[in-house]
XYZ file of C-alpha atoms in Angstrom:
210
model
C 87.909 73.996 85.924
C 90.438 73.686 88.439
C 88.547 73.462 91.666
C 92.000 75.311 93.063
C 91.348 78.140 91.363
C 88.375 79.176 92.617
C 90.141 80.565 96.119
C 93.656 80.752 95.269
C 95.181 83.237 93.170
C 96.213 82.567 89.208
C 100.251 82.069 90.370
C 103.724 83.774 90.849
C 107.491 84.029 90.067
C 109.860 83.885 92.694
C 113.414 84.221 92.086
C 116.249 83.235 94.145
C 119.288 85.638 94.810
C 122.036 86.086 96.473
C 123.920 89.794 96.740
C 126.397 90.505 94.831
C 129.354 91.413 97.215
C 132.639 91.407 96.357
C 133.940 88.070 97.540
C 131.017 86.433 97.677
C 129.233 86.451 94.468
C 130.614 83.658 91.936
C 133.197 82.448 93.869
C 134.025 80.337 91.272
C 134.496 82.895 88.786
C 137.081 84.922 90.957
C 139.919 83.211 89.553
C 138.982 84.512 86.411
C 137.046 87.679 86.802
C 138.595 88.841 90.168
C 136.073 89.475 93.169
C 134.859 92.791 91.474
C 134.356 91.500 88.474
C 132.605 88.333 89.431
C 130.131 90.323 91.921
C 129.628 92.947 89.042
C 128.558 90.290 86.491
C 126.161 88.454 89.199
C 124.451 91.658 89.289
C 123.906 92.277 85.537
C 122.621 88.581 85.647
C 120.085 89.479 88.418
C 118.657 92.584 86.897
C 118.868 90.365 83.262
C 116.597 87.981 85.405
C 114.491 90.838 87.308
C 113.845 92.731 83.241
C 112.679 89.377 82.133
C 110.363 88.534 84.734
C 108.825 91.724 85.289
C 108.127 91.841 81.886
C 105.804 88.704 82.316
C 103.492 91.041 84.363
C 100.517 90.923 85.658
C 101.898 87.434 87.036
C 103.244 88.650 90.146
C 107.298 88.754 91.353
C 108.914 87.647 94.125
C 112.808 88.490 94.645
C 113.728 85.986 97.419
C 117.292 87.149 99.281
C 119.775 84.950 100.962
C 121.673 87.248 103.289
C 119.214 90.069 103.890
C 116.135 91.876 102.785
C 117.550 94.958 104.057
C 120.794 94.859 101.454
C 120.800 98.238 99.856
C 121.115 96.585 96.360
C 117.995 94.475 96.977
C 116.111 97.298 98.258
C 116.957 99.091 94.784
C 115.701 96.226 93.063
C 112.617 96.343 94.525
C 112.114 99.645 93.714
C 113.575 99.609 90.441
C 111.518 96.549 88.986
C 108.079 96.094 91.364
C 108.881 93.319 93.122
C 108.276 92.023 96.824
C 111.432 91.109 98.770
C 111.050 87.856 100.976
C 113.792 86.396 103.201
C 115.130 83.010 101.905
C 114.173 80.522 104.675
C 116.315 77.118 105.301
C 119.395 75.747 106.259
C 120.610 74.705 102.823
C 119.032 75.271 99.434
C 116.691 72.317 99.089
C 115.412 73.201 102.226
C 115.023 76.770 101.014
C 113.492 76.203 97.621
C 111.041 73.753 100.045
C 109.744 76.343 101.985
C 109.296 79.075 99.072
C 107.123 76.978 97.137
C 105.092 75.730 100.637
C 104.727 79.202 101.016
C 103.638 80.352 97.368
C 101.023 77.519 97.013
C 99.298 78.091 99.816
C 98.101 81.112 98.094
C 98.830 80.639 94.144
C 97.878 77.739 91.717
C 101.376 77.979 90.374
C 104.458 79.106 91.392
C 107.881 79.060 89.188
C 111.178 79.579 90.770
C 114.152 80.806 88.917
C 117.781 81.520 89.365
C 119.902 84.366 88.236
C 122.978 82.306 86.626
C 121.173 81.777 83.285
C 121.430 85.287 80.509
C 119.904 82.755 77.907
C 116.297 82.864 79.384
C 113.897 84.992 77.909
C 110.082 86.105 78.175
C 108.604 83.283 75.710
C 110.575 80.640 78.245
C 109.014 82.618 81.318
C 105.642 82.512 79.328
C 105.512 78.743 78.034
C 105.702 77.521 81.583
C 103.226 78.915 82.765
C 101.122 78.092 79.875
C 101.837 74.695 81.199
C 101.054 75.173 84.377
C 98.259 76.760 83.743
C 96.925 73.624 81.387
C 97.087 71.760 84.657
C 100.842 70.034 83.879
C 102.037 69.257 87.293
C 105.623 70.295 86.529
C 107.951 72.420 84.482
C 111.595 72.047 84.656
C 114.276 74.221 82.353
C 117.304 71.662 82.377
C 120.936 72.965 82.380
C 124.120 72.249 80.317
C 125.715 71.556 83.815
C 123.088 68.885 84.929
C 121.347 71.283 86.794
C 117.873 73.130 86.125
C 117.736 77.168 85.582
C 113.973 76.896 86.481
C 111.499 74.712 88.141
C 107.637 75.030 87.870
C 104.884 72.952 90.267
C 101.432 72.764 91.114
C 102.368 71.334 94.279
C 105.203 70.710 96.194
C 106.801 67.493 97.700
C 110.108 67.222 99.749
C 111.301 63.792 97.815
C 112.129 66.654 95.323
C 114.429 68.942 97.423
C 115.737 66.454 100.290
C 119.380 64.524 99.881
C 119.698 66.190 96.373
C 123.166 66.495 95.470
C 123.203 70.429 94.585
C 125.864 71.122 92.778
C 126.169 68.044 90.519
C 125.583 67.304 87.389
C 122.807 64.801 88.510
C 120.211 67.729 90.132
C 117.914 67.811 87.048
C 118.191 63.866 86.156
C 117.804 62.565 89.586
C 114.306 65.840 89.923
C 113.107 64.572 87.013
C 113.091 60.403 88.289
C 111.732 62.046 91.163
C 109.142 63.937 89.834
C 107.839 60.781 87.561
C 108.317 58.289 90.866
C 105.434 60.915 91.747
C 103.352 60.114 88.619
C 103.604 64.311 87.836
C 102.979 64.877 84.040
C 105.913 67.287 83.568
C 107.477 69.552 80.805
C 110.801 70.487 80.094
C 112.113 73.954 78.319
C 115.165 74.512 76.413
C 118.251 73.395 77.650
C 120.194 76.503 78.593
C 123.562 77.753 80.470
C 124.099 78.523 83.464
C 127.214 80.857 83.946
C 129.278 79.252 86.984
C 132.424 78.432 86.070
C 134.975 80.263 83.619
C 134.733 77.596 81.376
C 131.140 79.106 80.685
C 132.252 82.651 80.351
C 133.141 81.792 76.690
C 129.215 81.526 76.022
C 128.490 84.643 77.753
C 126.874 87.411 75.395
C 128.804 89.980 74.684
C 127.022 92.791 76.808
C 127.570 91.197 79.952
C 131.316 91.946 79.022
């Protein structure tokens, strides 16, 4: 038995948003969507995200915000799906995904952070990482059609994997997973999947997100 799990808690979700306000939600789908339209699809995509992570209940959710926890639209998400709001902490988003997982293992054998760009993702995904977290892998990674990753998994943290990562590039989930084996970490991967950024992508988005 994990010796961890004797006084820490099974594990958790967390998943990263930002609010969706007109002209600054998917800024790079305004050209094609407008700034309505891009905000209105980031927030089916959250509450796509929110449906399928609630639905892995009793693991516990986390709905981290990057402009406030008092934004009317994340309050109604926390009231609408059961989840704890928690400020996102950091000066850019390595630093931020950093500190959420420092803070969720200190308390949880297992955390998982998602995004909300990614309509593909389903329960089973949600469900077979933690089954490998839970078998004691040390890492879980979702890779994306971009380069990036729609969802990362640990056991425990370590900066190598947030710090001088090129966000944004279509090297974030080869250059995490060198990282992760420089580390010796026995990891997993899950389907590739993707991520809805550009309007290239919208032509793979399902059609009720139309």
């Amino acid at each position: 038995m994990d010796t961890k799990s004797k006084t820490l808690d099974r594990g958790c979700i967390m998943v990263f948003a930002r609010d969706p306000v007109p002209g600054r939600a998917k800024t790079r789908l305004i050209p094609a969507l407008g700034e309505s339209g891009a905000a209105k699809l980031h927030e089916k995509l959250i509450n796509h995200t929110l449906t399928t992570v609630t639905s892995c209940n009793p693991v516990p959710a986390y709905l981290y915000c990057t402009d406030t926890e008092s934004s009317p639209f994340f309050q109604s998400c926390a009231e609408n799906y059961d989840v704890l709001l928690k400020q996102q902490e950091g000066t850019d988003l390595g630093m931020r995904m950093f500190n959420a997982f420092e803070n969720a293992l200190s308390t949880n054998c297992w955390a998982l952070l998602i995004g909300t760009d990614c309509p593909s993702i389903v329960r089973a995904d949600l469900m077979n990482a933690v089954e490998h977290l839970e078998a004691g892998i040390d890492a879980v990674i979702g890779p994306a059609v971009d380069g990036g990753y729609y969802l990362i998994g640990l056991r425990k943290n370590d900066d190598s994997l947030f710090n001088d990562m090129p966000w944004g590039t279509d090297q974030v989930f080869a250059l995490t997973e060198k990282r992760m084996k420089t580390l010796n970490w026995t990891i997993k991967s899950l389907p590739l999947y993707r991520d809805i950024d550009r309007p290239e992508d919208l032509e793979s988005l399902p059609g009720k997100y139309a």
